[in-house]
CSV table of C-alpha atoms in Angstrom, one decimal:
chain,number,residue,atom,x,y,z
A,463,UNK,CA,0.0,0.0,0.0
A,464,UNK,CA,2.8,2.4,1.0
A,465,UNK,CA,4.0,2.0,-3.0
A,466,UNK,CA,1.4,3.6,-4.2
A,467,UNK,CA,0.6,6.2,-1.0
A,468,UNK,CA,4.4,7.5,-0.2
A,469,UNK,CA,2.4,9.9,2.0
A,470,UNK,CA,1.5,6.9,4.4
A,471,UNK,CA,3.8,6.2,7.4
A,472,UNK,CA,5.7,2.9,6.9
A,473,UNK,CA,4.7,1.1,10.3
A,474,UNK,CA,8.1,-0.5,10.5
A,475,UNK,CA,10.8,1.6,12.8
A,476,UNK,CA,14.2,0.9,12.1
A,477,UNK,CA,15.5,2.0,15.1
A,478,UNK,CA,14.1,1.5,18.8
A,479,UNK,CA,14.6,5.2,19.1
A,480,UNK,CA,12.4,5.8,16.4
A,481,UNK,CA,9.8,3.4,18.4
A,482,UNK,CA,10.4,5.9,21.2
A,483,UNK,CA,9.8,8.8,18.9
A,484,UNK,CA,6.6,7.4,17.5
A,485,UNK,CA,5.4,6.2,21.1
A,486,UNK,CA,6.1,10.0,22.5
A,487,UNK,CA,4.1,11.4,19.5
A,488,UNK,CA,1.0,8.7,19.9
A,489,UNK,CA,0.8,8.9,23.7
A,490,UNK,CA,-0.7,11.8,25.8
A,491,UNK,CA,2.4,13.9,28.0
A,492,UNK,CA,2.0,12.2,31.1
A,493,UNK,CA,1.6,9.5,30.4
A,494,UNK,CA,5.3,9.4,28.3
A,495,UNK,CA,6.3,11.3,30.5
A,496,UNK,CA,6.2,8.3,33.2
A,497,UNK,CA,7.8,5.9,30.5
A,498,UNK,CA,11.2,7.8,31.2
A,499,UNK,CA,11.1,8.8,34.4
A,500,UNK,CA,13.9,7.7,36.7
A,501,UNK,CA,14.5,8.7,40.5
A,502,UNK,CA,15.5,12.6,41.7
A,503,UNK,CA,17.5,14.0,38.4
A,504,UNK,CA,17.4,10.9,36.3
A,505,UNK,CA,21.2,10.2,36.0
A,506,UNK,CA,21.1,6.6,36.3
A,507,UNK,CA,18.7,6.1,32.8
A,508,UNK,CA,21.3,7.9,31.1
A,509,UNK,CA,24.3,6.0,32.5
A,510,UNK,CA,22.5,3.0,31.8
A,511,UNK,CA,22.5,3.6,27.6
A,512,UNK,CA,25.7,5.4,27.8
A,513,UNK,CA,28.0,2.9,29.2
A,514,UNK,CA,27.6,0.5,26.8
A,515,UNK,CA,28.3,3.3,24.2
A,516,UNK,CA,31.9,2.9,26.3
A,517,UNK,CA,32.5,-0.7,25.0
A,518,UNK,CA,34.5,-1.4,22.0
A,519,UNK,CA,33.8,-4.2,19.8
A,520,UNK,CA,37.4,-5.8,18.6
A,521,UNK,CA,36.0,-7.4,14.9
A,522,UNK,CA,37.7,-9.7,13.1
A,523,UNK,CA,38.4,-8.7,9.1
A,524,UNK,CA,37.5,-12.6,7.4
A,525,UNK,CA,36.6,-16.0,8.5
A,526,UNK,CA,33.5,-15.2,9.4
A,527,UNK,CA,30.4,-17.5,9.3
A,528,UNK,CA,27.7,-17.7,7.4
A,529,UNK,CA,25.1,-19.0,9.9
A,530,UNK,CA,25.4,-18.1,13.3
A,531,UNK,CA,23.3,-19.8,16.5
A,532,UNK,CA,21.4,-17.2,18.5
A,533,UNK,CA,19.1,-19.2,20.8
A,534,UNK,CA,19.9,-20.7,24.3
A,535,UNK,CA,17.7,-21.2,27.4
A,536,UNK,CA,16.8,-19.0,30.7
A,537,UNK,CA,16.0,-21.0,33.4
A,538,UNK,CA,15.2,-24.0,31.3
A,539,UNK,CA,12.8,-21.9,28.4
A,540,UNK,CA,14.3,-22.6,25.4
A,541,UNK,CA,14.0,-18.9,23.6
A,542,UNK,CA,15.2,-17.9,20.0
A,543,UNK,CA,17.7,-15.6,21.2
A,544,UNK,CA,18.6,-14.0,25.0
A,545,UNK,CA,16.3,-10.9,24.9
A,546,UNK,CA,13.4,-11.4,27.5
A,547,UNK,CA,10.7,-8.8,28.2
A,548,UNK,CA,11.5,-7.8,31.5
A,549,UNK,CA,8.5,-7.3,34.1
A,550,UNK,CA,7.4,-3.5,34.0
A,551,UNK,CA,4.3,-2.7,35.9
A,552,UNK,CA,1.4,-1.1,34.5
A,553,UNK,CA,1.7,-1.6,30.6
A,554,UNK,CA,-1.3,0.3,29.8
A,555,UNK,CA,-0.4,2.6,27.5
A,556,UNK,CA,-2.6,0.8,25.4
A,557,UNK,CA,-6.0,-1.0,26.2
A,558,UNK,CA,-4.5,-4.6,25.2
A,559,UNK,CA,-1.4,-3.6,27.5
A,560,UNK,CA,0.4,-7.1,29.0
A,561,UNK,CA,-1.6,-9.4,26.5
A,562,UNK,CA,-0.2,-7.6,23.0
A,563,UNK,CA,3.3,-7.7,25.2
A,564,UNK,CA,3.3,-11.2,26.1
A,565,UNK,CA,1.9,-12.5,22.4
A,566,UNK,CA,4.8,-10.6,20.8
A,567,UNK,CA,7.6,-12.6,22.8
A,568,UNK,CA,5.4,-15.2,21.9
A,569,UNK,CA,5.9,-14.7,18.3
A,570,UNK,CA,9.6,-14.0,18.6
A,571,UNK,CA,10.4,-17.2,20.9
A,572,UNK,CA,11.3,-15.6,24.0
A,573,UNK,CA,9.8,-15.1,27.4
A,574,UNK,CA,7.1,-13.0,29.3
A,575,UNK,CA,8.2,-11.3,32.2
A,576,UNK,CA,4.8,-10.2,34.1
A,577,UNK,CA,4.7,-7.7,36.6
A,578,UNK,CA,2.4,-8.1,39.9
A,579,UNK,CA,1.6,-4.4,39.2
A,580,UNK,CA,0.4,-5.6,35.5
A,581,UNK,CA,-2.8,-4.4,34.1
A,582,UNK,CA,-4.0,-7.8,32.8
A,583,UNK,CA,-4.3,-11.2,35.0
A,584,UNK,CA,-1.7,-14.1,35.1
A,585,UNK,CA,-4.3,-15.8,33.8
A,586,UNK,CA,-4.6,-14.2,30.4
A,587,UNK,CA,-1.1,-13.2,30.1
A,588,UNK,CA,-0.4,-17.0,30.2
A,589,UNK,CA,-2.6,-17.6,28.0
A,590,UNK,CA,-1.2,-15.6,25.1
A,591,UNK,CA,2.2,-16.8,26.4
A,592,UNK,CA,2.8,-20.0,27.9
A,593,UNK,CA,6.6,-19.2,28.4
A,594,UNK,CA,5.9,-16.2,31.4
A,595,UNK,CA,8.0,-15.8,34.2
A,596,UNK,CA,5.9,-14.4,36.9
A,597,UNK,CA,7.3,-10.9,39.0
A,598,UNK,CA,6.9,-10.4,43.5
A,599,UNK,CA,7.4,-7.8,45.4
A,600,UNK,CA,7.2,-8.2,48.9
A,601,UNK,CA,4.1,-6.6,49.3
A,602,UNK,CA,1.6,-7.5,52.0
A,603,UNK,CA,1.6,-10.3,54.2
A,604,UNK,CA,2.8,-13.6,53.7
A,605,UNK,CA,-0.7,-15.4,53.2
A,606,UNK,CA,-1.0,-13.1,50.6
A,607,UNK,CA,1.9,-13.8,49.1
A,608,UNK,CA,1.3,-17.3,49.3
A,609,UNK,CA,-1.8,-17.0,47.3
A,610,UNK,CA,-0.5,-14.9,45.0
A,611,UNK,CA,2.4,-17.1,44.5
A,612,UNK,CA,-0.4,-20.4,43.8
A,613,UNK,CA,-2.0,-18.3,41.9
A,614,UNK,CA,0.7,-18.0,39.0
A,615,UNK,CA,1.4,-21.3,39.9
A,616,UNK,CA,-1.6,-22.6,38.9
A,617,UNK,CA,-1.8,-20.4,36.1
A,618,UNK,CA,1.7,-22.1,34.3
A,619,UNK,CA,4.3,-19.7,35.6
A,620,UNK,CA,7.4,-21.2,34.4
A,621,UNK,CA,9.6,-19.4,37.1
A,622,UNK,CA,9.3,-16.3,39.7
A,623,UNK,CA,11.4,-13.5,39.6
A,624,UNK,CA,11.2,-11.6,43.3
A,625,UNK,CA,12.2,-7.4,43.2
A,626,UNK,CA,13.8,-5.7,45.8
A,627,UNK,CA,15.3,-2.8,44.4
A,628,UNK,CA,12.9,-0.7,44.4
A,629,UNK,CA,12.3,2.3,46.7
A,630,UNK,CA,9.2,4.9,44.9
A,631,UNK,CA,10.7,8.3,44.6
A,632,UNK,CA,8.7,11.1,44.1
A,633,UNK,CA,11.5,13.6,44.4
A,634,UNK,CA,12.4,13.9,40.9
A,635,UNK,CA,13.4,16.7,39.6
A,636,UNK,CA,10.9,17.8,36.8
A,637,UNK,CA,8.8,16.1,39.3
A,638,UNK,CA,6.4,13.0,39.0
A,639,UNK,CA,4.3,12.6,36.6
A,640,UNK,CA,0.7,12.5,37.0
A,641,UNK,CA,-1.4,8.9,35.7
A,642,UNK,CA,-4.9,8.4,35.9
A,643,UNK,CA,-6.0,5.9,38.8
A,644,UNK,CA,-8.4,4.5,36.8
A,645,UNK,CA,-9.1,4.9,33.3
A,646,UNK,CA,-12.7,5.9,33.6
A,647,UNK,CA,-14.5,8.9,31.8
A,648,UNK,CA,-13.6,11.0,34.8
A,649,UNK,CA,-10.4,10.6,33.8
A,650,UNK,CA,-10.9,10.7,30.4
A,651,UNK,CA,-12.3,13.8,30.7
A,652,UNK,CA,-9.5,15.3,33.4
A,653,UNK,CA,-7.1,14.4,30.7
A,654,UNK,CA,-8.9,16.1,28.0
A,655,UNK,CA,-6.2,18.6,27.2
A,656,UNK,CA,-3.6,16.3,27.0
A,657,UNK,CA,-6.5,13.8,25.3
A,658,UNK,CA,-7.3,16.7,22.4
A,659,UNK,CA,-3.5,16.7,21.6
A,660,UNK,CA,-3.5,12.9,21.3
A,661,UNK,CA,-6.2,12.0,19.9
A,662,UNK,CA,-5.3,8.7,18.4
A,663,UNK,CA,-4.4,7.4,21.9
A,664,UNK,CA,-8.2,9.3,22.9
A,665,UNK,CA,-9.8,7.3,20.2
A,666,UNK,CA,-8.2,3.8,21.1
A,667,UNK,CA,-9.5,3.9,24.6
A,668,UNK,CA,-12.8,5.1,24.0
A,669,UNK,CA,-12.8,2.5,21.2
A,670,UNK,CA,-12.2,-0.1,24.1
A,671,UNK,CA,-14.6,0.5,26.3
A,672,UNK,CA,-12.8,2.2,29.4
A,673,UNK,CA,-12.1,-0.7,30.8
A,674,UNK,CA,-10.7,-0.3,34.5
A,675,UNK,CA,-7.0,0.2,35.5
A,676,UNK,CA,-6.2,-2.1,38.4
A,677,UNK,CA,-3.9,-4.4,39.6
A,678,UNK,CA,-5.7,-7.8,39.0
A,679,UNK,CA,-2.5,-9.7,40.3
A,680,UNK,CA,-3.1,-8.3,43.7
A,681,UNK,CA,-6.6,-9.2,44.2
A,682,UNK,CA,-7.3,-11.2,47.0
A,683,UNK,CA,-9.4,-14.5,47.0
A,684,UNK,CA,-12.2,-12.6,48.8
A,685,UNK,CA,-12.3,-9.0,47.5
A,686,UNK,CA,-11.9,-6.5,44.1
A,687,UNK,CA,-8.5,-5.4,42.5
A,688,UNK,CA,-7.2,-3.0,44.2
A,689,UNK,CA,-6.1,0.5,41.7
A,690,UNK,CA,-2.5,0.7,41.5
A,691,UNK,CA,-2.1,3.7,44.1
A,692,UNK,CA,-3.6,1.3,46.2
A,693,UNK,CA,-1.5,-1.3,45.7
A,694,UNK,CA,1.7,1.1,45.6
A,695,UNK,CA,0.5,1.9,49.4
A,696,UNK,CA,0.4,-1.6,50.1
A,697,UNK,CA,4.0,-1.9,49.2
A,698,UNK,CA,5.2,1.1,50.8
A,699,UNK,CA,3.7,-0.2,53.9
A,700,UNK,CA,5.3,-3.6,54.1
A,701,UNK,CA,8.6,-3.8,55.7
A,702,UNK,CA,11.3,-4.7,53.9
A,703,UNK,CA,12.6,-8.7,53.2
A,704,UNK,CA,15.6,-9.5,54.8
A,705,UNK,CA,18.2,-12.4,53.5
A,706,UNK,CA,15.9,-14.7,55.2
A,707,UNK,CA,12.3,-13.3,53.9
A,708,UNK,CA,14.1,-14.2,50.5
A,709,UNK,CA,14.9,-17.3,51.1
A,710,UNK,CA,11.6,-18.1,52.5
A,711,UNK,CA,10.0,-16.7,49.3
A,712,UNK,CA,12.1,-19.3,47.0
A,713,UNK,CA,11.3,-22.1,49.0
A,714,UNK,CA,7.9,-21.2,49.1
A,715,UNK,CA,7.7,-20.8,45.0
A,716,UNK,CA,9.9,-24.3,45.2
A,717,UNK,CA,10.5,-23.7,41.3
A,718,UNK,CA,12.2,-21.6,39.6
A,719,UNK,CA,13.5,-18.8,40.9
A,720,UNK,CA,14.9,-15.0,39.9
A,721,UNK,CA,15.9,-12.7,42.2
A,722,UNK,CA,16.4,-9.2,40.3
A,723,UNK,CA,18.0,-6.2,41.2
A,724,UNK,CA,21.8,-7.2,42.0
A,725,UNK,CA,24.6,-5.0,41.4
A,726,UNK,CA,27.1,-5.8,44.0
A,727,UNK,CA,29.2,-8.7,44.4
A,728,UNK,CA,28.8,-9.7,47.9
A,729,UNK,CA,24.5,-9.4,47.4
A,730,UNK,CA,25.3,-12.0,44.5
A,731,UNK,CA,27.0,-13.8,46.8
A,732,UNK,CA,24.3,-13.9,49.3
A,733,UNK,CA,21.9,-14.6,46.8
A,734,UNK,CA,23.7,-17.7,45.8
A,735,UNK,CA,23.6,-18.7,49.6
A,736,UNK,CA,20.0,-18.7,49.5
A,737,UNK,CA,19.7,-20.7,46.8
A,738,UNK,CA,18.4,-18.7,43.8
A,739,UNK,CA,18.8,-20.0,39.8
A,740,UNK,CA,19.4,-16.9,38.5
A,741,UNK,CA,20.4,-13.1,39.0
A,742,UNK,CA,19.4,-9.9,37.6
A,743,UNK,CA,22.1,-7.4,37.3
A,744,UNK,CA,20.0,-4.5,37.7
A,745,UNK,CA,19.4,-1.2,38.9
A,746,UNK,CA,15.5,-0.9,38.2
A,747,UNK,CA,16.2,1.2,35.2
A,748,UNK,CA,17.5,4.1,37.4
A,749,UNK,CA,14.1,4.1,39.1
A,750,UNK,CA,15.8,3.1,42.7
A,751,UNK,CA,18.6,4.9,43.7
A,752,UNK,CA,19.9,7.7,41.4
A,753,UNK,CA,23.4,8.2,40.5
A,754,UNK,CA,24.3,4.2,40.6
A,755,UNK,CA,26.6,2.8,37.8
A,756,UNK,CA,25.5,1.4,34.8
A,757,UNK,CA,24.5,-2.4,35.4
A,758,UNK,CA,26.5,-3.4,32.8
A,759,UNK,CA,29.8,-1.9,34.5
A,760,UNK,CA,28.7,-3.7,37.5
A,761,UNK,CA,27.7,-7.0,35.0
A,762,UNK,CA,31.6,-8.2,34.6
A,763,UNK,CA,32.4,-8.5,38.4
A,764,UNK,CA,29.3,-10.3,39.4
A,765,UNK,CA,29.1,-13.1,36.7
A,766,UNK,CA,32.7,-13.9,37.7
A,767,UNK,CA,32.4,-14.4,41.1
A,768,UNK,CA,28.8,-16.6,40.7
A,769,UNK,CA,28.2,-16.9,36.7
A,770,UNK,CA,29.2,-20.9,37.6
A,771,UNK,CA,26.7,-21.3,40.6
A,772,UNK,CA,23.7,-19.2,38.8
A,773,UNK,CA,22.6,-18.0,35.7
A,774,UNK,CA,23.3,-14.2,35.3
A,775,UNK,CA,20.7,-11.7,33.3
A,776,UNK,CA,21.1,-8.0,32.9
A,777,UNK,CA,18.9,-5.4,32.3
A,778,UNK,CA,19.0,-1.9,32.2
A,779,UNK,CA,19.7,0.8,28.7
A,780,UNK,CA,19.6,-2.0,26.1
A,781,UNK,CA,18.6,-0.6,23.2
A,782,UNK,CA,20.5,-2.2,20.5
A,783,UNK,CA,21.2,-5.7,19.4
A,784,UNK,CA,25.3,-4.6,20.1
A,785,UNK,CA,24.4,-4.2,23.5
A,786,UNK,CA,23.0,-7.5,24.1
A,787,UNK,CA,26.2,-8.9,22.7
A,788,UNK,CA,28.2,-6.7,24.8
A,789,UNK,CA,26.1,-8.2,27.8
A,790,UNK,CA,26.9,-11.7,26.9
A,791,UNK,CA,30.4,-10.8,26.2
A,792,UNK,CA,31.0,-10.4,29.8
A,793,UNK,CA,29.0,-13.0,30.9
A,794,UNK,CA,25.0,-12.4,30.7
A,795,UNK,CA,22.8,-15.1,29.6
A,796,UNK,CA,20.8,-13.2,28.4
A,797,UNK,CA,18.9,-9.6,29.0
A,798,UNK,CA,15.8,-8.4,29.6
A,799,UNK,CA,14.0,-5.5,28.1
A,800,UNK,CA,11.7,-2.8,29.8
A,801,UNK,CA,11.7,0.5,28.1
A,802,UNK,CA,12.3,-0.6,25.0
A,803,UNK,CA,9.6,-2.8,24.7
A,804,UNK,CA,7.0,-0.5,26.0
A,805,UNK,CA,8.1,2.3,23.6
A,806,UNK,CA,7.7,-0.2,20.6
A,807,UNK,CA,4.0,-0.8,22.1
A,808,UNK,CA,3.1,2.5,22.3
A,809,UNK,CA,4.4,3.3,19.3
A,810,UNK,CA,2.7,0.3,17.1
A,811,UNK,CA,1.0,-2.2,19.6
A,812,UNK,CA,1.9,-5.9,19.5
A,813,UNK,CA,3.7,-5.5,16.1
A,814,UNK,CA,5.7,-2.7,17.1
A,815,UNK,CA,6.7,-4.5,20.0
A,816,UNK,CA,7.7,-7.4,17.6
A,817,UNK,CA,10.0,-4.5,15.5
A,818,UNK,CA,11.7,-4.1,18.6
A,819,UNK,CA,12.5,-7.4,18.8
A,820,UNK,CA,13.5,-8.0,15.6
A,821,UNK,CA,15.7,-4.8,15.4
A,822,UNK,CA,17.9,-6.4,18.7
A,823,UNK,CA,17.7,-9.8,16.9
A,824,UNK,CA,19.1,-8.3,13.7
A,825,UNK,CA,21.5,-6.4,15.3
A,826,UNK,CA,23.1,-8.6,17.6
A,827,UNK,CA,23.2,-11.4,14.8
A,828,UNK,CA,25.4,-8.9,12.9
A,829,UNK,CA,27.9,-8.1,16.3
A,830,UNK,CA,28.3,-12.2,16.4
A,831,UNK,CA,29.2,-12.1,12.6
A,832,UNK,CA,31.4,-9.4,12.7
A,833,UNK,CA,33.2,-10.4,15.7
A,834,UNK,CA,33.7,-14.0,13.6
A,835,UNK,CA,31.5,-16.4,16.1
A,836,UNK,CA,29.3,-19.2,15.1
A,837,UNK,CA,27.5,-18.9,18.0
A,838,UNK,CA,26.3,-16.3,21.0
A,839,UNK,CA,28.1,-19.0,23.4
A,840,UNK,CA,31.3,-17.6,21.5
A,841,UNK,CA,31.2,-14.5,22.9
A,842,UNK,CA,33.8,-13.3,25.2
A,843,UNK,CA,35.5,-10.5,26.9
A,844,UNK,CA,38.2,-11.0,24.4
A,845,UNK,CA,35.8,-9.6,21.9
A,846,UNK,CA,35.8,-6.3,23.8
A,847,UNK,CA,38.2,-3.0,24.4
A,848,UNK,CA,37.4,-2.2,27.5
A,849,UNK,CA,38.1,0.9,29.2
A,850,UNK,CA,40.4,0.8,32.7
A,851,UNK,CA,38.5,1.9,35.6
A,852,UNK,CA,35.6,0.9,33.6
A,853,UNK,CA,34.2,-2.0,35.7
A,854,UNK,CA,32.7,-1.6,39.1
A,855,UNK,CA,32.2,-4.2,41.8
A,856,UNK,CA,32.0,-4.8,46.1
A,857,UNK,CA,32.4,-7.5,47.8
């Protein structure tokens, strides 16, 4: 069609910047606006992206392959190639939020990471993706957690990944952004300035009904969803886990089991101790504590001291499909995606979320071709310069 109407947008991006271009321009100020946010002045988002920018490929000039092996497994899920959709909570930017997400790792062969904060129900997610990694906080009690935990369980969660990074700021400093509690015609209408200037993004959620924006995961057996500021108050008023909380959570789960948000040594350490299968090297997207290193400065040090006793992910300012094979180059598994992926939904739905995928397929295929590797397993620090002083790491 776009032959013969040059004047139409070409749906495909060709750049996940572009996604976030497109998803700025298609989505009402606000609600963008808490897409990017990170913690007090928002260093750590940019440190994030810009450290991998530090990393120098070191390519070989021939003998290169002409088919090259991308896919491996997380936790036991096969997946097409190590890019996982990392849990971010409320993924309503559009109506079909979590379910358009999870059917677009679907369609690429890689895993759902769900958020308890999600917008749609375990149930449904798993549904359009029966390769979903279910997210905790500890938030609540722990009957609730309990039931929340059988719940996914019962549901097909093929692993739980527990979050304790996290500390809600709301001292940024262009402030916080304002989101509707629920998406009702109350708030429809409160939003009608923003609503006039977007009215594509009006149109699609009028078009849908208004349905309500809660936190389904978070229901208890004998009461309604509670609305995400709810459930945020929740959380703020649960104390915090200690070493031992954690390791009651994993045995609890007694499968598989994450535990995201490590960026020093000794916590990988102690993680190991408690028995996790995996790590996150993680910073909660510079939505925690402002002004920490880039994970992937911290990635190095931590898959050294435990890479043999657990698998190691990273996430945090992947945008490219050179990062990911930067990440794997000094020792990730595989990372997960949480920006990125939203800003691909916004922009285009499930398909656009699919473009994002593809565009970090594509691109880390070409790092592994150019750096002369059969195979992602290939992949070593040998294939990076990396800058002295670069690498950060305690305990």
């Amino acid at each position: 069609m776009s032959a013969f109407w040059p004047w139409r947008k070409n749906p495909w991006f060709e750049t996940v910047r572009e996604a976030q271009r497109r998803a700025r321009k298609f989505l009402p100020p606000s609600v963008y606006a808490a897409l990017v946010a990170g913690s007090e002045r928002g260093q750590t988002p940019r440190e994030n992206m810009d450290a991998f920018a530090q990393l120098r490929f070191a390519p070989h000039v021939a003998g290169h392959h002409a088919e090259r092996s991308l896919s491996t497994t997380v936790l036991g899920v096969p997946v097409s190639f190590p890019v996982l959709i990392s849990p971010t909570g409320v993924q309503a930017i559009r109506p079909e939020g979590e379910v358009a997400m999870a059917r677009a790792a679907a369609a690429r062969g890689t895993i759902m990471g769900l958020s308890s904060f999600a917008s749609k129900p375990v149930e449904d997610v798993l549904a359009a993706n029966p390769n979903t990694f279910f997210q905790m906080y500890w938030t609540g009690s722990r009957e609730s957690m309990v039931q929340r935990m059988n719940r996914a369980r019962a549901a097909g969660a093929k692993a739980l990944i527990a979050t304790t990074d996290w500390s809600f700021s709301v001292g940024r400093d262009w402030g916080s952004p304002e989101i509707p509690e629920r998406m009702s015609l109350a708030a429809v209408i409160k939003m009608a300035p923003e609503g006039v200037r977007r009215p594509r993004w009006t149109t699609t959620w009028l078009r849908s009904g208004l349905p309500d924006l809660t936190a389904p995961n978070l229901r208890p057996p004998d009461g309604a969803s509670p609305t995400f500021f709810g459930a945020y108050g929740e959380w703020s008023q649960t104390p915090p886990p200690s070493w031992a909380d954690i390791q009651w959570l994993r045995e609890e789960w007694g499968g598989k089991f994450m535990l995201k948000g490590i960026t020093r040594v000794d916590d990988a350490k102690r993680a190991v101790d408690v028995g996790v299968d995996a790590i996150s090297v993680s910073n909660h997207g510079g939505n925690n504590l402002d002004t920490t290193p880039g994970t992937v400065r911290c990635l190095g040090a931590v898959a050294e001291a435990v890479g043999d006793d657990v698998e190691v992910l990273l996430d945090g300012g992947v945008r490219r499909g050179g990062d990911v094979a930067k990440a794997l180059a000094l020792g990730a598994r595989a990372v997960m995606i949480g920006r990125a992926s939203l800003w691909g939904l916004g922009a285009n739905g499930q398909t656009g979320v699919e473009n994002v995928l593809d565009l970090l397929r594509m691109g880390l295929d070409s790092a592994v071709l150019g750096l002369g590797h059969r195979s992602i397993a290939e992949l070593s620090r040998s294939d990076l310069h990396i800058p002295e002083g670069f690498e950060v790491g305690l305990g």
